[in-house]
CSV table of C-alpha atoms in Angstrom, one decimal:
chain,number,residue,atom,x,y,z
A,11,MET,CA,-119.0,197.8,147.9
A,12,ARG,CA,-119.1,195.0,149.8
A,13,LEU,CA,-119.6,192.4,147.3
A,14,LYS,CA,-116.6,193.8,144.8
A,15,LEU,CA,-114.4,193.4,148.4
A,16,GLN,CA,-115.3,189.3,148.9
A,17,VAL,CA,-114.6,189.4,144.5
A,18,HIS,CA,-111.5,190.7,145.2
A,19,LYS,CA,-110.7,188.3,148.8
A,20,PHE,CA,-112.2,184.7,146.2
A,21,SER,CA,-109.7,186.5,143.6
A,22,LEU,CA,-106.6,186.4,146.3
A,23,LEU,CA,-107.6,182.9,147.7
A,24,LEU,CA,-107.5,181.3,144.1
A,25,LEU,CA,-104.7,182.6,143.0
A,26,SER,CA,-102.7,181.4,146.3
A,27,VAL,CA,-103.9,178.4,146.3
A,28,VAL,CA,-102.8,177.6,142.6
A,29,THR,CA,-99.7,179.6,143.1
A,30,LEU,CA,-99.5,176.4,146.1
A,31,MET,CA,-100.2,174.3,143.4
A,32,ILE,CA,-97.8,174.9,141.2
A,33,ALA,CA,-95.2,175.4,143.6
A,34,CYS,CA,-95.5,172.1,145.4
A,35,GLN,CA,-95.9,170.0,142.4
A,36,GLU,CA,-92.2,167.9,142.1
A,37,LYS,CA,-90.6,167.0,139.0
A,38,GLU,CA,-90.4,163.6,139.3
A,39,TYR,CA,-86.9,161.5,138.2
A,40,MET,CA,-86.8,160.2,135.0
A,41,ILE,CA,-84.4,157.0,134.5
A,42,PRO,CA,-82.2,157.6,131.9
A,43,ASN,CA,-82.8,154.9,129.0
A,44,PRO,CA,-79.9,152.5,128.9
A,45,VAL,CA,-77.6,152.4,126.2
A,46,SER,CA,-78.9,149.9,123.6
A,47,GLN,CA,-76.5,150.5,121.0
A,48,LEU,CA,-72.1,150.6,120.9
A,49,SER,CA,-72.4,154.7,121.9
A,50,ASN,CA,-68.8,156.4,122.2
A,51,ASP,CA,-66.8,159.5,124.1
A,52,ALA,CA,-63.9,161.0,124.4
A,53,ILE,CA,-62.4,163.8,126.2
A,54,LYS,CA,-58.4,165.7,125.8
A,55,ARG,CA,-56.4,164.7,129.2
A,56,SER,CA,-53.5,166.8,128.4
A,57,LEU,CA,-53.2,170.7,129.0
A,58,GLY,CA,-51.4,174.0,127.4
A,59,PRO,CA,-49.7,174.4,124.2
A,60,ASN,CA,-49.2,171.9,121.9
A,61,ILE,CA,-45.8,172.1,121.4
A,62,VAL,CA,-43.4,170.0,118.3
A,63,GLY,CA,-41.5,167.1,119.5
A,64,PHE,CA,-42.5,167.4,123.3
A,65,LEU,CA,-44.9,165.9,125.6
A,66,PRO,CA,-47.2,164.4,123.3
A,67,MET,CA,-51.1,165.5,123.1
A,68,GLU,CA,-53.1,162.8,124.9
A,69,PHE,CA,-56.7,162.1,124.5
A,70,ALA,CA,-59.1,158.8,126.3
A,71,TYR,CA,-61.5,157.6,124.0
A,72,ALA,CA,-64.0,155.2,125.5
A,73,MET,CA,-66.8,152.9,123.8
A,74,ALA,CA,-69.1,150.7,125.1
A,75,LEU,CA,-71.7,148.4,124.1
A,76,PRO,CA,-74.6,146.3,125.6
A,77,ARG,CA,-73.2,142.6,126.4
A,78,THR,CA,-76.1,141.0,124.4
A,79,GLN,CA,-75.0,142.7,121.8
A,80,GLY,CA,-71.5,141.9,120.7
A,81,LYS,CA,-67.7,142.8,121.7
A,82,LEU,CA,-65.3,145.7,120.9
A,83,VAL,CA,-63.5,144.7,117.6
A,84,SER,CA,-61.0,147.5,117.1
A,85,ALA,CA,-60.2,151.4,118.0
A,86,GLN,CA,-58.7,153.7,115.6
A,87,VAL,CA,-57.5,157.1,115.5
A,88,GLU,CA,-57.3,159.3,111.8
A,89,ALA,CA,-55.4,162.2,112.8
A,90,SER,CA,-55.4,165.1,110.2
A,91,ILE,CA,-51.9,165.1,110.2
A,92,ALA,CA,-49.9,161.8,110.9
A,93,GLY,CA,-48.6,161.6,114.1
A,94,ALA,CA,-44.8,161.8,114.7
A,95,THR,CA,-42.6,158.8,115.4
A,96,GLY,CA,-43.8,157.6,119.6
A,97,THR,CA,-47.7,158.3,118.6
A,98,PHE,CA,-49.6,155.5,119.8
A,99,LEU,CA,-53.0,153.8,121.0
A,100,GLU,CA,-53.2,152.4,123.9
A,101,HIS,CA,-53.8,148.6,123.8
A,102,ARG,CA,-54.6,148.4,127.4
A,103,SER,CA,-57.7,149.9,129.2
A,104,PHE,CA,-57.3,151.7,132.5
A,105,TYR,CA,-59.2,151.7,135.2
A,106,THR,CA,-58.8,153.7,138.8
A,107,ASN,CA,-58.9,151.5,141.9
A,108,GLY,CA,-59.6,152.4,145.9
A,109,ALA,CA,-55.6,154.1,146.0
A,110,GLY,CA,-56.1,156.3,143.1
A,111,PHE,CA,-54.1,154.2,140.7
A,112,ASP,CA,-54.3,153.8,137.0
A,113,VAL,CA,-54.5,150.1,136.8
A,114,PRO,CA,-54.1,148.9,132.9
A,115,VAL,CA,-55.8,145.9,131.7
A,116,VAL,CA,-54.8,144.5,128.1
A,117,VAL,CA,-57.3,144.3,125.6
A,118,GLY,CA,-56.3,144.2,122.4
A,119,SER,CA,-52.6,143.8,120.7
A,120,PRO,CA,-50.7,147.2,120.3
A,121,SER,CA,-51.5,149.4,117.8
A,122,VAL,CA,-49.9,149.8,114.4
A,123,ASN,CA,-49.8,153.2,112.4
A,124,LYS,CA,-50.4,153.6,109.1
A,125,GLY,CA,-50.3,156.9,107.6
A,126,ASN,CA,-52.5,159.1,109.9
A,127,LEU,CA,-54.3,155.8,111.0
A,128,THR,CA,-53.4,154.6,114.4
A,129,SER,CA,-55.4,151.6,115.6
A,130,VAL,CA,-55.8,148.8,118.1
A,131,THR,CA,-57.2,145.0,117.6
A,132,PHE,CA,-59.0,143.9,120.6
A,133,ASN,CA,-58.0,140.3,121.5
A,134,VAL,CA,-60.2,139.6,124.7
A,135,ASP,CA,-63.9,139.5,124.8
A,136,THR,CA,-64.9,143.1,126.3
A,137,ASN,CA,-67.9,145.4,125.6
A,138,ALA,CA,-66.2,148.1,126.8
A,139,ALA,CA,-62.5,150.0,127.2
A,140,THR,CA,-61.1,153.0,127.8
A,141,LEU,CA,-57.9,153.7,125.6
A,142,ARG,CA,-55.7,156.2,125.4
A,143,TYR,CA,-53.9,158.3,122.9
A,144,TYR,CA,-51.0,159.6,122.6
A,145,TYR,CA,-50.4,162.0,119.5
A,146,VAL,CA,-46.6,163.1,119.1
A,147,VAL,CA,-46.5,166.7,117.4
A,148,PRO,CA,-44.7,166.3,113.9
A,149,GLU,CA,-43.0,169.0,112.5
A,150,GLU,CA,-45.2,169.5,109.7
A,151,ALA,CA,-47.8,170.3,111.9
A,152,ARG,CA,-46.2,173.7,113.4
A,153,GLY,CA,-48.1,176.2,113.0
A,154,LYS,CA,-51.6,174.7,112.0
A,155,ALA,CA,-54.6,172.7,113.5
A,156,VAL,CA,-54.7,169.2,113.5
A,157,SER,CA,-58.2,167.3,114.0
A,158,PHE,CA,-58.9,164.0,115.2
A,159,THR,CA,-61.6,161.1,114.6
A,160,PHE,CA,-61.6,158.7,116.7
A,161,SER,CA,-63.6,155.2,116.2
A,162,GLY,CA,-64.8,152.1,117.3
A,163,THR,CA,-66.4,148.9,115.6
A,164,SER,CA,-68.4,146.0,117.4
A,165,SER,CA,-68.7,142.4,116.8
A,166,ASP,CA,-72.0,143.5,115.3
A,167,GLY,CA,-71.0,145.3,112.9
A,168,LYS,CA,-71.3,148.5,114.4
A,169,THR,CA,-69.1,151.7,114.3
A,170,VAL,CA,-69.4,154.9,116.2
A,171,SER,CA,-66.9,157.9,115.6
A,172,TYR,CA,-66.2,161.1,117.6
A,173,LYS,CA,-64.4,164.3,116.5
A,174,MET,CA,-62.4,166.2,118.4
A,175,GLY,CA,-60.5,169.3,117.8
A,176,PRO,CA,-59.0,171.6,115.6
A,177,TYR,CA,-56.3,172.1,117.9
A,178,ASN,CA,-53.6,174.2,117.3
A,179,ILE,CA,-50.1,173.5,117.0
A,180,SER,CA,-47.8,176.1,118.6
A,181,LYS,CA,-45.0,177.3,116.8
A,182,MET,CA,-43.0,177.7,119.9
A,183,ASP,CA,-40.0,175.2,120.8
A,184,ILE,CA,-38.7,174.4,124.0
A,185,LYS,CA,-35.4,173.6,126.1
A,186,ARG,CA,-35.3,172.6,129.5
A,187,THR,CA,-32.5,172.4,131.7
A,188,LEU,CA,-29.7,174.3,130.4
A,189,ALA,CA,-27.0,174.6,133.0
A,190,VAL,CA,-25.0,177.9,133.0
A,191,THR,CA,-21.6,178.7,134.5
A,192,ASN,CA,-19.4,182.0,135.2
A,193,ASN,CA,-16.9,182.4,133.1
A,194,THR,CA,-17.0,179.0,131.3
A,195,ASN,CA,-20.7,177.8,130.3
A,196,ALA,CA,-21.7,181.1,129.7
A,197,TYR,CA,-22.3,181.9,126.6
A,198,ILE,CA,-26.4,181.6,125.6
A,199,SER,CA,-28.3,181.1,121.8
A,200,ILE,CA,-31.4,181.8,121.6
A,201,GLU,CA,-31.4,180.7,118.0
A,202,ASP,CA,-29.6,177.1,119.1
A,203,MET,CA,-31.4,177.1,122.1
A,204,ALA,CA,-27.8,176.2,123.5
A,205,VAL,CA,-25.0,176.9,126.1
A,206,TYR,CA,-21.7,177.4,125.0
A,207,ASN,CA,-18.0,177.9,126.3
A,208,ALA,CA,-16.1,180.6,124.8
A,209,THR,CA,-14.1,178.8,122.3
A,210,ASN,CA,-17.6,177.2,121.1
A,211,ALA,CA,-18.9,180.8,121.7
A,212,ALA,CA,-16.4,182.3,119.4
A,213,THR,CA,-17.2,179.9,115.9
A,214,ASN,CA,-21.1,181.0,116.8
A,215,ALA,CA,-20.7,184.6,117.2
A,216,SER,CA,-23.3,185.7,115.1
A,217,LYS,CA,-25.6,183.6,117.4
A,218,ILE,CA,-24.5,184.4,120.9
A,219,ASP,CA,-27.2,186.7,122.2
A,220,LEU,CA,-26.8,186.5,126.0
A,221,VAL,CA,-23.7,186.1,128.5
A,222,TYR,CA,-24.7,184.5,131.8
A,223,LEU,CA,-22.8,186.2,135.0
A,224,TYR,CA,-22.4,186.2,138.6
A,225,ARG,CA,-21.1,188.5,140.4
A,226,ALA,CA,-21.1,189.2,144.3
A,227,ALA,CA,-20.7,192.8,144.0
A,228,PRO,CA,-22.4,195.0,143.5
A,229,ALA,CA,-25.0,193.2,145.8
A,230,ALA,CA,-28.1,194.0,143.1
A,231,PHE,CA,-25.9,192.5,140.7
A,232,THR,CA,-25.8,188.8,141.3
A,233,HIS,CA,-27.0,186.3,138.5
A,234,ALA,CA,-27.6,188.1,135.3
A,235,LEU,CA,-28.1,187.9,131.3
A,236,VAL,CA,-26.3,190.6,129.6
A,237,SER,CA,-26.3,191.2,125.8
A,238,PRO,CA,-23.0,191.2,124.8
A,239,ALA,CA,-23.7,194.7,123.0
A,240,ALA,CA,-24.6,196.0,126.7
A,241,GLY,CA,-22.4,198.7,128.5
A,242,ALA,CA,-18.9,197.8,129.9
A,243,GLN,CA,-20.5,198.1,133.9
A,244,TYR,CA,-23.1,195.4,133.0
A,245,LEU,CA,-20.5,192.5,132.1
A,246,PRO,CA,-17.4,193.6,134.7
A,247,GLY,CA,-14.4,191.7,133.8
A,248,VAL,CA,-15.8,189.9,130.8
A,249,THR,CA,-13.6,189.8,127.9
A,250,LEU,CA,-16.2,188.9,125.0
A,251,PRO,CA,-14.5,186.2,122.0
A,252,ALA,CA,-14.2,188.0,118.5
A,253,ASP,CA,-17.5,189.3,117.2
A,254,ILE,CA,-19.7,188.6,119.8
A,255,ASN,CA,-21.3,191.4,119.8
A,256,ARG,CA,-25.2,191.2,119.6
A,257,SER,CA,-28.0,193.4,121.4
A,258,THR,CA,-30.8,190.9,122.7
A,259,LYS,CA,-33.8,193.1,124.5
A,260,LEU,CA,-34.5,191.7,127.7
A,261,ARG,CA,-37.7,192.4,130.0
A,262,LYS,CA,-37.5,191.0,134.0
A,263,VAL,CA,-40.4,189.0,135.0
A,264,PHE,CA,-41.1,187.1,137.9
A,265,GLY,CA,-44.0,185.4,138.5
A,266,VAL,CA,-44.5,183.6,135.3
A,267,PRO,CA,-43.9,180.0,136.3
A,268,ASP,CA,-44.7,178.4,133.1
A,269,PHE,CA,-45.6,174.7,134.0
A,270,ASN,CA,-43.5,173.3,131.3
A,271,LEU,CA,-40.5,174.8,131.9
A,272,VAL,CA,-41.0,174.7,135.6
A,273,ARG,CA,-42.0,171.0,136.1
A,274,SER,CA,-39.1,169.8,135.0
A,275,PHE,CA,-37.5,170.1,138.4
A,276,GLY,CA,-39.7,167.8,140.9
A,277,SER,CA,-39.3,169.3,143.9
A,278,TYR,CA,-41.1,172.5,142.8
A,279,THR,CA,-44.4,173.3,144.7
A,280,SER,CA,-45.4,176.5,143.9
A,281,SER,CA,-49.8,176.0,143.0
A,282,THR,CA,-48.9,179.1,141.1
A,283,ALA,CA,-47.7,176.7,138.0
A,284,SER,CA,-49.9,174.6,137.9
A,285,GLY,CA,-52.2,175.2,134.9
A,286,ASN,CA,-50.4,178.4,133.6
A,287,TYR,CA,-48.5,178.3,130.7
A,288,ILE,CA,-46.4,180.8,127.8
A,289,ASP,CA,-48.4,180.4,124.1
A,290,ASP,CA,-47.9,181.7,121.0
A,291,LEU,CA,-49.9,185.3,121.6
A,292,ASP,CA,-47.9,185.8,124.7
A,293,PHE,CA,-44.8,185.8,122.1
A,294,GLN,CA,-46.7,187.7,119.5
A,295,GLU,CA,-48.3,190.8,121.8
A,296,ILE,CA,-44.9,191.4,124.3
A,297,ASP,CA,-43.7,195.2,123.0
A,298,LEU,CA,-40.1,195.2,124.0
A,299,SER,CA,-38.8,198.1,121.8
A,300,SER,CA,-38.4,200.0,124.9
A,301,SER,CA,-36.8,197.3,127.2
A,302,PRO,CA,-33.0,197.4,128.3
A,303,ASN,CA,-30.1,195.1,126.9
A,304,PHE,CA,-29.2,193.7,130.2
A,305,ALA,CA,-31.1,191.9,133.0
A,306,VAL,CA,-29.0,192.1,136.6
A,307,GLY,CA,-30.4,190.7,139.8
A,308,MET,CA,-31.9,187.4,138.5
A,309,ARG,CA,-33.0,184.9,141.1
A,310,ALA,CA,-34.5,181.7,140.8
A,311,GLU,CA,-38.0,181.5,139.4
A,312,SER,CA,-37.5,185.0,137.6
A,313,GLY,CA,-37.0,185.1,133.7
A,314,VAL,CA,-36.7,187.8,131.2
A,315,TRP,CA,-38.8,188.4,127.6
A,316,ALA,CA,-35.9,188.7,125.0
A,317,GLU,CA,-35.8,189.5,121.0
A,318,THR,CA,-32.6,189.0,119.4
A,319,ALA,CA,-30.9,191.4,117.5
A,320,ASP,CA,-31.9,190.7,114.1
A,321,GLY,CA,-35.8,190.7,115.3
A,322,LYS,CA,-35.9,186.9,114.2
A,323,TYR,CA,-36.9,185.1,117.6
A,324,ARG,CA,-38.8,185.6,120.9
A,325,ALA,CA,-38.0,183.8,124.0
A,326,PHE,CA,-38.9,183.5,127.5
A,327,ILE,CA,-36.0,182.2,129.7
A,328,PHE,CA,-37.1,180.8,133.3
A,329,VAL,CA,-34.2,180.4,135.6
A,330,ASN,CA,-34.9,177.5,137.4
A,331,THR,CA,-32.2,177.5,140.2
A,332,VAL,CA,-29.4,179.5,141.0
A,333,ASN,CA,-26.3,178.2,142.8
A,334,ASN,CA,-23.9,181.5,144.6
A,335,ASN,CA,-21.1,179.9,143.6
A,336,GLY,CA,-21.5,181.2,140.2
A,337,SER,CA,-24.2,179.3,138.2
A,338,ALA,CA,-27.6,178.4,137.6
A,339,VAL,CA,-29.7,175.8,135.5
A,340,ILE,CA,-32.5,177.8,132.7
A,341,SER,CA,-34.7,176.6,130.7
A,342,MET,CA,-36.2,178.5,127.2
A,343,LEU,CA,-39.6,178.6,125.1
A,344,ARG,CA,-38.3,180.2,121.8
A,345,TYR,CA,-41.0,181.4,119.3
A,346,VAL,CA,-39.5,182.1,115.6
A,347,LEU,CA,-40.9,185.8,114.5
A,348,LYS,CA,-39.6,185.6,111.0
B,23,MET,CA,-103.7,203.2,165.3
B,24,THR,CA,-104.2,204.0,161.8
B,25,ASN,CA,-102.6,207.9,162.8
B,26,TYR,CA,-99.5,206.5,164.3
B,27,PHE,CA,-98.7,204.0,160.7
B,28,LYS,CA,-99.3,207.4,158.6
B,29,LEU,CA,-97.1,209.5,161.2
B,30,PHE,CA,-94.3,206.4,160.7
B,31,LEU,CA,-94.9,206.4,157.3
B,32,THR,CA,-94.2,210.9,156.6
B,33,PHE,CA,-90.8,210.0,159.1
B,34,LEU,CA,-89.4,207.3,157.2
B,35,VAL,CA,-90.2,208.9,153.6
B,36,ALA,CA,-89.2,212.4,155.5
B,37,SER,CA,-85.7,211.0,156.5
B,38,VAL,CA,-84.9,208.8,152.8
B,39,VAL,CA,-85.4,212.1,151.0
B,40,LEU,CA,-82.9,213.9,153.1
B,41,LEU,CA,-79.9,211.4,153.2
B,42,ALA,CA,-80.3,211.6,149.4
B,43,CYS,CA,-80.4,215.5,149.4
B,44,THR,CA,-77.2,215.5,151.6
B,45,LYS,CA,-75.5,212.8,149.2
B,46,GLY,CA,-75.9,214.3,146.0
B,47,ASP,CA,-74.9,217.7,147.4
B,48,LEU,CA,-71.9,216.8,147.9
B,49,PRO,CA,-69.9,218.6,144.6
B,50,VAL,CA,-67.2,216.1,142.4
B,51,ASP,CA,-64.5,217.0,140.0
B,52,GLU,CA,-64.0,216.7,136.6
B,53,ASP,CA,-62.0,212.9,137.3
B,54,GLY,CA,-65.8,211.8,139.3
B,55,LEU,CA,-63.5,212.2,142.3
B,56,LEU,CA,-65.7,213.8,145.6
B,57,ILE,CA,-64.6,217.1,146.4
B,58,THR,CA,-64.5,217.3,150.2
B,59,GLN,CA,-63.5,219.7,153.1
B,60,ARG,CA,-60.0,218.5,153.8
B,61,ALA,CA,-57.2,221.1,153.3
B,62,GLU,CA,-54.1,218.3,153.7
B,63,CYS,CA,-52.2,217.9,150.7
B,64,ALA,CA,-48.8,215.8,151.3
B,65,VAL,CA,-47.6,213.0,149.7
B,66,THR,CA,-47.2,210.1,152.6
B,67,ASN,CA,-45.3,207.2,151.3
B,68,PHE,CA,-44.1,206.1,147.6
B,69,GLU,CA,-42.9,203.2,146.1
B,70,LEU,CA,-41.1,202.0,142.8
B,71,LEU,CA,-41.7,198.7,141.2
B,72,GLY,CA,-40.0,197.1,138.4
B,73,SER,CA,-41.3,196.0,135.1
B,74,ASP,CA,-40.9,192.5,136.8
B,75,LEU,CA,-42.9,194.4,139.9
B,76,GLN,CA,-40.8,193.7,142.4
B,77,THR,CA,-39.6,197.0,144.1
B,78,VAL,CA,-36.6,198.7,142.5
B,79,ARG,CA,-35.7,200.9,145.8
B,80,SER,CA,-32.7,200.1,147.7
B,81,LYS,CA,-33.9,201.3,150.6
B,82,ALA,CA,-37.2,203.8,151.9
B,83,PRO,CA,-37.7,206.0,150.1
B,84,THR,CA,-37.2,210.0,152.1
B,85,ILE,CA,-40.3,212.0,151.7
B,86,ASP,CA,-39.5,216.0,152.9
B,87,THR,CA,-43.0,217.6,152.7
B,88,THR,CA,-41.2,221.2,153.4
B,89,ALA,CA,-39.0,220.9,150.5
B,90,GLN,CA,-41.7,218.7,148.4
B,91,THR,CA,-39.3,216.3,147.1
B,92,VAL,CA,-39.0,212.2,147.4
B,93,ASN,CA,-35.8,211.1,147.3
B,94,VAL,CA,-35.3,207.1,145.9
B,95,GLU,CA,-32.7,205.2,145.5
B,96,VAL,CA,-33.0,202.5,142.7
B,97,PHE,CA,-30.8,199.2,142.4
B,98,PHE,CA,-27.3,199.0,139.9
B,99,GLY,CA,-29.0,197.8,136.6
B,100,THR,CA,-32.5,199.3,137.3
B,101,ASP,CA,-34.2,199.7,134.0
B,102,LEU,CA,-35.7,203.1,134.5
B,103,LYS,CA,-37.7,203.2,131.2
B,104,ASN,CA,-40.3,200.6,132.6
B,105,VAL,CA,-41.4,201.4,136.2
B,106,TYR,CA,-44.4,201.7,138.0
B,107,PRO,CA,-44.5,204.5,140.4
B,108,GLN,CA,-46.7,204.1,143.3
B,109,PHE,CA,-47.6,207.4,145.5
B,110,SER,CA,-49.5,207.3,149.2
B,111,LEU,CA,-51.1,210.9,149.2
B,112,SER,CA,-53.0,212.4,152.1
B,113,SER,CA,-56.7,211.5,152.1
B,114,ASP,CA,-58.9,212.5,149.7
B,115,CYS,CA,-55.6,214.0,147.6
B,116,LYS,CA,-55.5,213.4,144.0
B,117,LEU,CA,-52.2,213.3,141.9
B,118,GLU,CA,-51.4,215.4,138.7
B,119,PRO,CA,-50.6,214.6,136.2
B,120,LYS,CA,-52.0,210.6,136.6
B,121,VAL,CA,-49.3,208.2,136.9
B,122,PRO,CA,-50.9,205.4,133.8
B,123,GLY,CA,-49.0,202.8,135.2
B,124,LYS,CA,-45.9,202.1,133.8
B,125,MET,CA,-43.2,205.3,133.1
B,126,ASP,CA,-40.5,205.9,131.7
B,127,LEU,CA,-38.0,207.8,134.7
B,128,SER,CA,-34.9,207.0,133.0
B,129,ASP,CA,-34.1,211.0,132.7
B,130,LEU,CA,-32.2,212.0,135.8
B,131,ALA,CA,-31.2,215.3,134.7
B,132,ASN,CA,-34.6,216.3,134.7
B,133,PRO,CA,-36.3,215.1,137.5
B,134,LYS,CA,-40.3,214.3,137.2
B,135,VAL,CA,-42.5,216.8,138.9
B,136,PHE,CA,-45.6,215.2,140.4
B,137,THR,CA,-48.5,217.7,141.4
B,138,VAL,CA,-50.6,217.0,145.0
B,139,VAL,CA,-54.1,218.8,145.1
B,140,SER,CA,-55.9,218.8,148.3
B,141,GLY,CA,-59.3,217.0,149.3
B,142,ASN,CA,-61.0,220.5,148.4
B,143,ARG,CA,-59.0,221.3,145.5
B,144,ALA,CA,-57.8,224.6,147.3
B,145,VAL,CA,-54.3,223.8,147.8
B,146,ARG,CA,-51.7,221.8,145.2
B,147,LYS,CA,-48.2,221.4,145.9
B,148,PRO,CA,-45.7,220.0,143.6
B,149,TYR,CA,-43.2,217.5,144.5
B,150,THR,CA,-40.3,216.7,142.9
B,151,LEU,CA,-39.0,212.6,142.6
B,152,ILE,CA,-35.4,212.4,142.6
B,153,ILE,CA,-33.7,208.9,141.9
B,154,LYS,CA,-30.5,207.6,141.8
B,155,TYR,CA,-28.8,204.7,141.0
B,156,GLN,CA,-27.5,203.0,144.4
B,157,PRO,CA,-23.4,204.2,144.6
């Protein structure tokens, strides 16, 4: 019995020592192998949906090789769908200075677009550079996916490449800062993404989806977006031009600050807008079948989801600012349903 | 010394078992909610939110616990087909029918009735939700 106890104690001691040894064993830091050849990397800098003809998609492409092996000769990007006018690859490499500002250094000649290719030829002796690429989304990419192949060549004849994407291109269109005023520029067309006065509205009667109104009374009315076909109590004192009679479904929302719609106003300080975007999926999934055809009591930073009477378009109309003299500034995202 | 330790251990185990049994004995209803001893049964507050999740009330609701009514006045132009009612109830009460989230309360001629059920599930009080537009 005593011998058994001693064996047990010994085993426990041995186990403790082994555990301690394993626990104390430090993993030595391994110095990473320095880059010994031409290498590259890329990131996408822009956020949010990729909208045709709107802000370009922005990338940063970095290339480097050891000084002993030569210098950079050229860089190029191949897009699966050629970019629209304005697409370019920076011929300047940027670094961030102590104050946090990006400082450009010219490293090559301005980029050249040839079909799907955008390229820059280096004209300085450099073995490292980060070039930015701005892809203006063309109309033919709408609703499709686009991918990019970045590549760099060095003077020792080596080439590297880096694939990015595919990225879905939105079917949305955007229009910002449309001024609306009570009784004058009050007729809104979602199809045209435009605001008309009564005369122009009459000539585009079949496209007028909403009327902007401001009424101080009743107190809950204030700024309103109302369908021409809404009840008379929602269009007080309004005489619509002939044939303007569409009924647009509307859902009032608050706290949906799409960053693209919001940021046209530099003074906007809401942190909730940053990084928030409305995307195609939002338009595809929203159900407005039970929604009314009027929205009263609109205020700054509120908005409406809208669906046109013919079911052809859905839109999100954001109220950027309101003025109680009877005017407002709105911005619009529009999605084609059919 | 060993006896004291054994005694303490026995006491500890007995306490844990006793506590565990006490909790398990409380009955639970079909919704998984605890049935308690409370008989209080009332609506204590009411809120009505629009599709923008902002209040559509033009003033505080009037809750009459004797007549069992909740009177709410809403802003002009409120879309009552798409509103989110929120009831506050006395402790341990529940509401029937359940509020699923968004509701259609646009039929003002036929006000909806919600029944408050007390914590002991013995008392049931139907409350009529009366909505009218701000004049």
